[in-house]
């Protein structure tokens, strides 16, 4: 896990090492264990020079068309042999790479059998050899999270790629044959010059919290490489391609017994955890008290017990877990966390996110995240990752992705009910509706929204949502009229549940959560690993019939049934879906509300043209006085304004 950056200019021109150094400095938090630079002449027989510090880079002279930078967080092979940018044994290929290839052990053995030898124990060197052996087809063999740029000195082309699910970021700017790329958007900006705010994205964020649903960013000049995509840059031309996608048609499991399906899931999840425990530093786990993180913790603990078989009976390493708790009982999950801690003998660590601190650090948090994010729950995750770092742990496993993959959000029931309605399964629809009401009470707005999304055209859904959100009372009419287009339809899929699943996995939802997790973890030099996003598990589970995800009012049926005997029953059969929520409404009636009030009084906020300030003040006043609960909406106003001040009003040259 690291930071990468690079510059490529047309042959005959020269990059500016000073800019490359600044790009690297802006990401220093991602790689506290070392830095490196390589400058290359991209012509036939081109020379390469290296530097191990910003100072050395600044002193370099010569004309180089390609510059690669790297900031290292040492996880695998902590020696100097794992230093990057890394060259192939013959010096023709160079790579700067961020992430982990979890199956590098198996790939290294396969490559050795094909005649390759290795100088290090790093997965970086395995990735280089895999590319030399299989070319772009190596991407199909990688099980991991990654973003890399690789200079192919034989074909004289730059190859850039991002992992299937988009766990690791890759931002780039391309103009007139010139490329700038980095792990974080802010690090691309020194190479861009003047920037323009992407107004349609600003509208989508304010109106409905839509984020990361396209390859665009909040800066018009900068793009993000989409998950499972690659770039090829050669002779001043850029070609983008996709190397992986989920099949549209569902697989059918009628030929397998229910017991076989559950066993297959257990095997896939266990192996996803197993290979993500490969590390030369300490590994812990995030634990929210919910089903997903609890499952990861239990599977991990079983591996720890197995690995300690040589120790005295009953003695095994205590897994460190990290949790956010709240004084407000409605948001606090300590009773579930502590039940698992007692059952599994965990070494538990807790943090209580403080809204007063958030009001103090909010500007830095906005800077760290590059683009606006959905809610203050991201601050709670920030506090957890800080706790991880303070505890001396560099790697944590997390349950991210399970809700999207396994039907964990209650909004999935809206799509499910729509599928039953369209199929004419009236009796089953009635039974499922009744079961839901018995377990959970009334159907939530998210489910009703997804029910309508599955049955009505996008413009109708958009109009109803706008009316219900109240945005017409506080958003500037001119801004809404110009940019208020309906959302694009959901991806093509076999049914509404599968369509919603694809949207949450690849278009919006998970992509924004992965961006937030990456920024929060890397802000403290921590690597977050996500077993539920192992592509083998994603491919198999996404093809299962809906009954394995939603049944009799329950979410995540497959996970619950497959982990019988592994999880405490109180967690296995939790009815509530709390999510990683914060007391956002309450926070905006306290310290955070005062920060917002200052923004609404500032003339810069009104000059953006986003908010009808008079309407916004009325809405804010109603919330403050307890007549409305719109904390998430208020966060979007505040987040976007603070982002504009840091990124649009002046390009960042360092942390605020």
XYZ file of C-alpha atoms in Angstrom:
656
model
C 0.000 0.000 0.000
C 1.613 3.184 -1.104
C 1.319 6.276 -3.278
C 2.236 6.525 -6.931
C 2.675 9.494 -9.245
C 4.066 10.129 -12.680
C 4.505 12.429 -15.645
C 4.799 11.491 -19.316
C 5.369 14.017 -22.101
C 5.718 13.582 -25.860
C 9.099 12.451 -27.135
C 11.485 15.365 -27.420
C 9.954 17.276 -24.513
C 11.108 17.014 -20.936
C 9.212 16.600 -17.678
C 9.747 18.989 -14.787
C 11.252 17.050 -11.842
C 10.126 19.816 -9.485
C 6.468 19.138 -10.338
C 6.948 15.390 -9.938
C 8.465 15.993 -6.515
C 5.539 18.173 -5.464
C 3.091 15.496 -6.605
C 4.888 12.981 -4.410
C 5.071 15.324 -1.413
C 1.307 15.822 -1.494
C 0.917 12.087 -0.870
C 3.666 11.618 1.723
C 1.098 10.473 4.321
C 0.368 7.391 2.210
C 3.951 6.130 2.342
C 5.877 6.979 5.515
C 8.474 4.216 4.999
C 10.370 5.591 2.020
C 10.298 7.436 -1.276
C 11.797 6.921 -4.701
C 11.955 8.488 -8.170
C 12.965 7.288 -11.608
C 13.435 9.497 -14.666
C 13.509 7.779 -18.055
C 14.321 8.703 -21.605
C 11.643 6.840 -23.524
C 13.456 6.444 -26.855
C 15.229 3.290 -27.955
C 18.012 2.496 -25.486
C 16.853 5.349 -23.251
C 18.706 5.952 -20.023
C 17.230 5.823 -16.526
C 18.341 7.704 -13.431
C 17.025 7.255 -9.901
C 16.732 9.290 -6.719
C 15.723 8.317 -3.212
C 14.709 11.748 -1.950
C 13.030 14.933 -3.081
C 16.328 16.774 -2.684
C 18.171 14.363 -4.968
C 15.381 14.634 -7.522
C 15.574 18.436 -7.536
C 19.301 18.280 -8.271
C 18.891 16.080 -11.359
C 19.650 17.451 -14.798
C 18.943 16.148 -18.275
C 15.958 15.686 -20.537
C 13.623 12.881 -19.545
C 10.190 12.206 -21.025
C 8.914 9.972 -18.204
C 9.081 10.364 -14.458
C 7.811 7.846 -11.906
C 7.445 8.525 -8.178
C 6.644 6.275 -5.240
C 5.909 6.608 -1.533
C 6.236 3.346 0.352
C 4.194 1.796 3.123
C 6.180 -1.391 3.755
C 3.904 -4.410 4.232
C 5.495 -7.258 2.227
C 9.314 -7.633 2.223
C 10.326 -4.776 4.491
C 13.884 -4.732 3.133
C 15.360 -2.348 0.577
C 14.733 -5.059 -2.029
C 11.082 -3.975 -2.055
C 11.912 -0.352 -2.876
C 10.083 1.351 -5.764
C 10.021 2.405 -8.532
C 11.335 -1.069 -9.309
C 13.109 -2.235 -12.455
C 12.990 -5.634 -14.106
C 16.190 -7.677 -13.902
C 17.309 -6.472 -17.349
C 16.429 -2.853 -16.554
C 14.045 -2.459 -19.485
C 10.780 -2.270 -17.528
C 9.956 -0.028 -14.570
C 6.937 -0.004 -12.278
C 5.406 2.200 -9.591
C 2.648 0.296 -7.865
C 0.156 0.763 -5.022
C -1.684 -2.150 -3.438
C -1.313 -5.827 -2.689
C -1.378 -8.864 -4.963
C -2.671 -11.398 -2.470
C -1.967 -14.440 -4.642
C 1.639 -13.392 -5.304
C 2.900 -16.552 -3.559
C 1.139 -18.821 -6.050
C 2.047 -16.596 -9.007
C 5.715 -16.544 -7.990
C 5.798 -20.340 -7.868
C 4.139 -20.565 -11.297
C 6.615 -18.074 -12.740
C 9.566 -19.920 -11.225
C 8.407 -23.063 -12.978
C 8.429 -21.021 -16.197
C 12.068 -20.059 -15.618
C 11.841 -16.769 -13.749
C 14.028 -16.010 -10.737
C 13.460 -13.405 -8.053
C 15.741 -11.117 -6.067
C 13.170 -10.100 -3.442
C 10.204 -11.474 -1.529
C 7.932 -8.649 -2.733
C 4.727 -8.883 -4.711
C 5.974 -5.939 -6.808
C 8.649 -8.058 -8.436
C 6.094 -10.812 -9.083
C 3.852 -8.263 -10.823
C 6.722 -7.140 -13.052
C 7.536 -10.723 -14.026
C 3.872 -11.551 -14.603
C 3.602 -8.678 -17.070
C 6.744 -9.781 -18.887
C 5.402 -13.335 -19.101
C 1.775 -12.686 -20.054
C 1.503 -9.021 -21.046
C -1.866 -7.409 -20.350
C -3.335 -10.884 -19.824
C -1.563 -10.885 -16.456
C -4.413 -8.728 -15.142
C -6.750 -11.713 -15.353
C -4.446 -13.653 -13.018
C -4.166 -11.050 -10.265
C -6.172 -11.423 -7.083
C -5.741 -8.203 -5.186
C -6.204 -4.475 -4.945
C -3.882 -2.438 -7.105
C -3.182 0.606 -9.202
C 0.056 0.763 -11.123
C 1.943 2.368 -13.971
C 4.470 0.164 -15.781
C 6.906 1.350 -18.425
C 7.382 -1.366 -21.066
C 10.832 -0.633 -22.446
C 10.486 -3.198 -25.218
C 7.221 -1.883 -26.698
C 7.996 1.644 -25.411
C 4.556 2.103 -23.923
C 3.179 2.997 -20.507
C 0.659 0.524 -19.086
C -1.632 1.702 -16.269
C -4.261 -0.448 -14.579
C -6.668 -0.532 -11.648
C -8.087 -3.518 -9.755
C -11.439 -5.066 -10.572
C -13.464 -3.479 -7.766
C -11.650 -0.135 -7.611
C -10.206 -0.535 -4.127
C -7.067 1.395 -5.056
C -7.345 4.802 -6.741
C -5.810 6.067 -9.975
C -6.354 9.691 -11.074
C -5.026 11.158 -14.281
C -5.047 14.194 -16.523
C -4.491 13.825 -20.280
C -3.994 16.643 -22.734
C -2.021 16.987 -25.972
C -0.218 13.706 -25.444
C 0.819 14.656 -21.904
C -0.124 12.462 -18.970
C -0.061 13.167 -15.241
C -1.260 10.529 -12.781
C -1.328 9.914 -9.032
C -3.046 7.998 -6.250
C -4.897 11.093 -5.078
C -6.602 13.810 -7.067
C -4.804 16.613 -5.226
C -1.466 15.225 -6.388
C -2.417 15.579 -10.062
C -3.261 19.267 -9.713
C 0.322 20.639 -9.736
C 0.612 19.343 -13.313
C -2.782 20.671 -14.443
C -2.722 24.439 -14.024
C -6.020 26.292 -13.677
C -8.950 24.047 -12.796
C -12.709 24.169 -13.327
C -15.332 22.750 -10.959
C -17.426 19.994 -12.527
C -20.855 21.566 -12.055
C -23.008 18.540 -12.995
C -21.210 16.504 -10.322
C -21.699 19.301 -7.794
C -25.439 19.234 -8.538
C -25.666 15.432 -8.297
C -23.913 15.553 -4.938
C -26.064 18.303 -3.456
C -29.336 16.946 -4.776
C -29.014 13.253 -4.038
C -25.576 12.529 -2.615
C -24.506 10.828 -5.829
C -20.747 10.267 -5.962
C -18.210 8.347 -8.060
C -20.782 7.159 -10.591
C -18.654 8.114 -13.593
C -14.984 8.450 -14.512
C -15.294 12.207 -13.981
C -14.197 13.986 -10.813
C -15.160 17.295 -9.206
C -12.273 18.812 -11.208
C -13.133 18.874 -14.912
C -9.503 18.447 -15.976
C -8.941 15.251 -13.943
C -10.403 11.790 -14.503
C -10.292 8.597 -12.499
C -9.469 5.298 -14.127
C -12.557 3.170 -13.617
C -12.418 -0.193 -11.826
C -11.244 -3.106 -13.982
C -9.859 -0.755 -16.651
C -6.416 -0.110 -18.081
C -4.699 2.619 -20.067
C -2.108 2.181 -22.802
C -0.088 5.274 -23.759
C 2.150 5.014 -26.772
C 3.339 7.481 -29.419
C 1.289 10.275 -27.895
C -1.977 8.302 -28.016
C -4.044 7.008 -25.110
C -6.215 3.895 -25.365
C -8.525 2.804 -22.557
C -9.891 -0.709 -22.179
C -11.792 -2.929 -19.754
C -10.355 -6.305 -18.773
C -13.101 -7.688 -16.480
C -16.836 -7.435 -15.859
C -19.604 -9.476 -14.271
C -21.776 -11.520 -16.637
C -25.290 -10.126 -17.075
C -27.225 -13.383 -16.861
C -27.704 -15.038 -13.487
C -26.235 -18.441 -12.890
C -28.720 -20.966 -11.608
C -28.031 -23.063 -8.542
C -30.886 -25.562 -8.944
C -28.393 -28.388 -9.543
C -26.682 -27.753 -6.206
C -28.118 -28.569 -2.821
C -28.607 -25.747 -0.363
C -25.925 -27.305 1.823
C -23.471 -27.252 -1.095
C -24.152 -23.567 -1.742
C -23.504 -22.704 1.905
C -20.328 -24.754 1.936
C -19.072 -23.112 -1.239
C -19.622 -19.698 0.316
C -17.732 -20.666 3.481
C -14.802 -21.933 1.417
C -14.610 -18.811 -0.742
C -14.893 -16.416 2.204
C -12.324 -18.343 4.232
C -9.827 -18.340 1.408
C -10.409 -14.629 0.776
C -9.526 -13.982 4.422
C -6.584 -16.399 4.376
C -4.704 -14.731 1.556
C -5.430 -11.267 3.008
C -3.620 -12.274 6.184
C -0.349 -12.445 4.233
C 1.768 -9.698 5.730
C 5.165 -9.035 7.272
C 3.572 -6.620 9.768
C 0.759 -6.868 12.308
C -2.798 -7.415 11.030
C -5.929 -6.393 12.935
C -9.626 -6.051 12.118
C -12.245 -3.326 12.128
C -15.272 -4.394 14.166
C -18.542 -2.478 14.043
C -20.684 -5.097 15.759
C -22.574 -5.797 12.558
C -22.787 -9.045 10.652
C -20.060 -8.373 8.074
C -17.138 -7.266 10.218
C -18.070 -9.863 12.855
C -17.892 -12.593 10.221
C -14.424 -11.426 9.130
C -13.220 -11.334 12.730
C -14.467 -14.879 13.424
C -12.937 -16.371 10.287
C -9.668 -14.576 11.028
C -9.643 -15.808 14.603
C -9.997 -19.396 13.417
C -6.925 -18.953 11.205
C -4.982 -17.468 14.117
C -5.888 -20.432 16.292
C -4.825 -22.863 13.585
C -1.505 -21.060 13.092
C -0.810 -21.274 16.837
C -1.154 -25.068 16.992
C 2.463 -25.390 18.187
C 1.816 -23.165 21.205
C 0.592 -24.473 24.570
C -2.995 -25.704 24.513
C -5.495 -22.851 24.591
C -2.843 -20.257 23.838
C -3.086 -18.319 20.588
C -2.573 -14.732 19.386
C -5.333 -12.344 20.465
C -6.694 -10.541 17.454
C -6.728 -6.764 17.792
C -10.048 -5.198 16.839
C -10.932 -1.532 16.397
C -14.378 -0.039 16.907
C -16.184 3.304 16.985
C -18.752 3.820 19.753
C -21.155 6.606 20.632
C -22.727 8.005 23.781
C -26.126 7.961 22.049
C -27.585 4.470 22.528
C -29.365 4.481 19.164
C -26.001 4.686 17.363
C -23.917 2.592 19.747
C -23.220 -1.067 18.977
C -21.022 -1.882 21.959
C -23.300 -4.622 23.269
C -22.793 -6.583 20.036
C -19.081 -5.788 19.857
C -18.496 -6.870 23.450
C -20.470 -10.060 23.001
C -18.078 -11.073 20.220
C -15.077 -9.885 22.243
C -16.066 -12.178 25.107
C -16.898 -15.110 22.856
C -13.639 -14.899 20.914
C -11.189 -13.491 23.447
C -10.354 -10.456 21.330
C -7.996 -7.611 22.175
C -10.548 -4.838 21.649
C -9.808 -1.149 21.145
C -12.460 1.582 21.127
C -12.769 5.197 20.059
C -15.622 7.657 20.558
C -15.737 10.177 17.679
C -16.046 13.678 19.103
C -18.147 16.249 17.190
C -16.103 19.042 18.764
C -13.002 17.542 17.197
C -14.790 17.209 13.857
C -15.599 20.922 13.926
C -11.891 21.570 14.493
C -10.430 19.199 11.891
C -13.171 19.353 9.258
C -11.092 21.438 6.832
C -8.182 19.012 7.016
C -10.565 16.064 6.602
C -11.981 17.663 3.440
C -8.444 18.210 2.125
C -7.489 14.603 2.865
C -10.440 13.207 0.931
C -9.871 15.150 -2.328
C -13.585 15.300 -3.165
C -16.789 15.742 -1.149
C -18.084 12.662 0.648
C -21.488 11.467 1.745
C -21.844 12.000 5.494
C -20.094 12.427 8.819
C -19.869 8.644 9.161
C -16.587 9.075 7.292
C -15.247 10.967 10.316
C -16.084 7.971 12.524
C -14.055 5.742 10.202
C -11.263 8.349 10.269
C -11.189 8.051 14.078
C -11.026 4.251 13.842
C -8.079 4.330 11.424
C -6.241 6.758 13.675
C -6.799 4.324 16.553
C -5.391 1.508 14.417
C -2.237 3.498 13.727
C -1.804 4.545 17.355
C -2.036 0.862 18.349
C 0.950 -0.029 16.169
C -1.054 -1.949 13.551
C -0.411 -1.352 9.845
C -3.003 -3.649 8.239
C -6.691 -4.139 9.042
C -9.364 -6.343 7.538
C -12.795 -4.778 7.064
C -16.245 -5.952 5.998
C -16.755 -3.346 3.263
C -18.660 -4.617 0.219
C -20.823 -7.266 1.887
C -23.960 -5.107 1.915
C -23.741 -4.451 -1.820
C -22.854 -8.036 -2.672
C -25.190 -9.942 -0.358
C -28.255 -7.677 -0.302
C -27.601 -6.130 3.080
C -29.368 -2.815 2.596
C -33.088 -2.755 3.319
C -33.491 -0.773 0.115
C -32.954 -4.052 -1.752
C -36.455 -5.120 -0.721
C -37.926 -2.442 -2.967
C -36.232 -3.976 -5.996
C -37.192 -7.460 -4.799
C -40.865 -6.524 -4.411
C -40.806 -4.964 -7.901
C -39.402 -8.193 -9.361
C -42.163 -10.222 -7.716
C -44.801 -7.776 -8.943
C -43.558 -7.859 -12.543
C -43.389 -11.652 -12.433
C -47.000 -11.838 -11.245
C -46.005 -13.651 -8.046
C -48.743 -11.971 -5.992
C -48.943 -14.513 -3.195
C -45.216 -14.511 -2.650
C -45.132 -10.723 -2.761
C -47.798 -10.603 -0.057
C -45.930 -13.138 2.116
C -42.610 -11.296 1.762
C -44.241 -7.960 2.541
C -45.864 -9.358 5.654
C -42.611 -10.996 6.757
C -40.773 -7.721 6.353
C -43.328 -5.830 8.424
C -43.169 -8.441 11.216
C -39.388 -8.178 11.444
C -38.790 -4.513 10.740
C -42.024 -2.528 10.772
C -42.813 -0.097 7.971
C -40.982 -0.238 4.654
C -38.197 2.421 4.596
C -38.044 5.251 2.026
C -35.002 3.684 0.333
C -36.991 0.553 -0.437
C -39.914 2.577 -1.768
C -37.496 4.552 -3.943
C -35.972 1.407 -5.409
C -39.438 -0.025 -5.980
C -40.299 3.047 -8.054
C -36.909 3.043 -9.798
C -37.565 -0.485 -11.038
C -41.044 0.314 -12.371
C -40.993 3.920 -13.630
C -38.890 5.994 -16.065
C -35.854 7.843 -14.633
C -37.363 11.322 -15.129
C -40.438 10.381 -13.078
C -38.286 8.942 -10.291
C -36.074 12.030 -10.366
C -39.059 14.399 -10.049
C -40.558 12.501 -7.127
C -37.226 12.325 -5.336
C -36.574 16.052 -5.775
C -39.991 16.855 -4.371
C -39.439 14.573 -1.406
C -35.886 15.725 -0.646
C -36.844 19.361 -0.254
C -33.983 20.481 -2.502
C -36.300 22.821 -4.394
C -36.604 24.964 -1.268
C -32.869 25.566 -0.810
C -31.185 25.012 -4.183
C -30.714 27.923 -6.586
C -33.286 27.539 -9.365
C -30.888 28.490 -12.145
C -28.388 25.877 -10.966
C -31.054 23.196 -10.749
C -32.532 24.098 -14.148
C -29.140 23.905 -15.858
C -27.746 20.743 -14.289
C -30.749 18.889 -12.814
C -30.904 16.006 -15.252
C -32.367 12.638 -14.229
C -29.992 9.940 -13.101
C -28.957 7.457 -15.791
C -30.898 4.176 -15.715
C -29.520 1.276 -13.735
C -27.094 -1.103 -15.466
C -28.586 -3.856 -17.589
C -29.147 -6.997 -15.550
C -31.389 -10.033 -15.259
C -33.803 -8.408 -12.784
C -34.212 -5.373 -10.538
C -32.280 -6.884 -7.629
C -29.305 -7.698 -9.846
C -29.527 -4.276 -11.462
C -29.475 -2.534 -8.088
C -26.599 -4.721 -7.001
C -24.545 -3.697 -10.036
C -25.324 -0.037 -9.503
C -24.212 -0.199 -5.883
C -21.106 -2.242 -6.667
C -19.814 -0.379 -9.706
C -21.635 2.887 -10.358
C -22.368 4.557 -7.044
C -22.456 3.473 -3.467
C -19.476 1.192 -2.995
C -17.139 3.261 -5.156
C -17.591 6.290 -2.906
C -17.166 4.139 0.215
C -13.952 2.656 -1.163
C -12.588 6.118 -1.879
C -13.364 7.148 1.693
C -11.837 4.004 3.166
C -8.662 4.471 1.142
C -8.253 8.119 2.205
C -9.041 7.451 5.866
C -6.676 4.500 6.136
C -3.852 6.073 4.169
C -4.083 9.318 6.144
C -2.573 7.325 9.006
C -0.337 4.951 7.045
C -2.742 2.006 7.401
C -3.664 -0.582 4.769
C -7.316 -1.727 4.697
C -8.051 -5.134 3.146
C -11.552 -6.214 2.132
C -12.196 -9.986 1.894
C -15.794 -9.645 0.652
C -14.439 -7.979 -2.507
C -12.315 -10.940 -3.523
C -13.302 -11.222 -7.189
C -13.904 -14.979 -6.892
C -16.487 -14.333 -4.193
C -18.033 -11.413 -6.109
C -18.377 -13.432 -9.319
C -19.971 -16.406 -7.603
C -22.305 -14.629 -5.172
C -23.552 -12.091 -7.730
C -24.856 -14.965 -9.835
C -26.912 -16.596 -7.103
C -30.679 -16.420 -7.046
C -32.313 -13.687 -4.997
C -33.471 -16.160 -2.346
C -29.870 -16.429 -1.169
C -29.805 -12.722 -0.426
C -33.382 -11.808 0.570
C -35.932 -14.197 2.033
C -38.761 -14.058 4.573
C -37.902 -10.459 5.460
C -34.226 -11.218 6.150
C -31.231 -9.641 4.429
C -27.952 -11.490 3.728
C -29.570 -14.895 3.976
C -26.515 -16.706 2.615
C -24.128 -15.108 5.089
C -26.423 -15.733 8.052
C -27.083 -19.386 7.200
C -23.522 -20.201 6.153
C -21.985 -18.967 9.411
C -24.227 -20.996 11.711
C -22.141 -21.924 14.756
C -19.413 -19.408 13.947
C -21.172 -16.209 15.037
C -23.020 -15.594 18.304
C -26.762 -15.923 17.515
C -27.469 -12.355 18.689
C -25.229 -11.078 15.895
C -26.072 -13.737 13.322
C -29.780 -12.902 13.500
C -29.666 -9.175 14.146
C -32.770 -7.570 12.680
C -31.610 -3.964 12.693
C -29.392 -2.460 10.027
C -27.535 0.365 11.706
C -24.770 0.843 9.180
C -21.757 2.927 10.137
C -23.947 5.840 11.195
C -23.217 8.883 13.345
C -25.565 11.179 15.342
C -25.382 13.620 12.442
C -28.616 15.463 13.182
C -27.518 16.094 16.762
C -24.006 17.128 15.745
C -25.444 19.826 13.483
C -27.346 21.235 16.430
C -24.024 21.671 18.228
C -20.435 22.514 17.263
C -20.752 21.436 13.639
C -23.836 23.605 13.232
C -21.815 26.666 14.187
C -19.324 25.902 11.428
C -22.211 25.637 8.960
C -23.751 28.877 10.217
C -20.477 30.686 9.553
C -20.437 29.312 6.006
C -23.991 30.467 5.322
C -23.057 33.963 6.482
C -19.960 34.055 4.245
C -20.467 35.783 0.891
C -18.345 33.128 -0.851
C -21.001 30.499 -0.210
C -23.716 32.518 -1.917
C -21.451 33.457 -4.821
C -21.072 29.809 -5.892
C -24.598 29.837 -7.285
C -25.518 26.510 -5.643
C -27.658 27.469 -2.660
C -30.596 29.795 -2.340
C -29.153 31.268 0.838
C -32.492 32.518 2.189
C -34.071 29.083 1.659
C -31.015 27.349 3.091
C -31.152 29.502 6.223
C -34.797 28.621 6.724
C -34.074 24.903 6.341
C -31.076 25.153 8.673
C -33.155 27.041 11.253
C -35.879 24.384 11.157
C -33.266 21.685 11.736
C -31.547 23.596 14.529
C -34.854 24.116 16.329
C -35.794 20.441 16.053
C -38.567 20.872 13.480
C -36.641 18.954 10.789
C -33.892 16.340 10.608
C -31.720 17.014 7.582
C -28.214 16.454 8.948
C -26.977 14.638 5.842
C -28.210 17.474 3.597
C -26.507 20.048 5.827
C -23.274 18.064 5.611
C -23.356 18.256 1.826
C -23.699 22.039 1.916
C -20.783 22.341 4.319
C -18.566 19.764 2.636
C -18.964 21.206 -0.853
C -18.299 24.759 0.316
C -15.159 23.791 2.238
C -13.991 21.752 -0.758
C -14.470 24.722 -3.087
C -12.413 26.941 -0.803
C -9.508 24.508 -0.757
C -9.554 23.152 -4.296
C -11.412 25.626 -6.512
C -10.405 28.936 -4.941
C -6.754 27.920 -4.779
C -4.974 24.786 -5.881
C -3.541 22.949 -2.854
C 0.227 22.766 -2.571
C 0.190 20.940 0.734
C -1.979 19.994 3.672
C -4.060 22.756 5.151
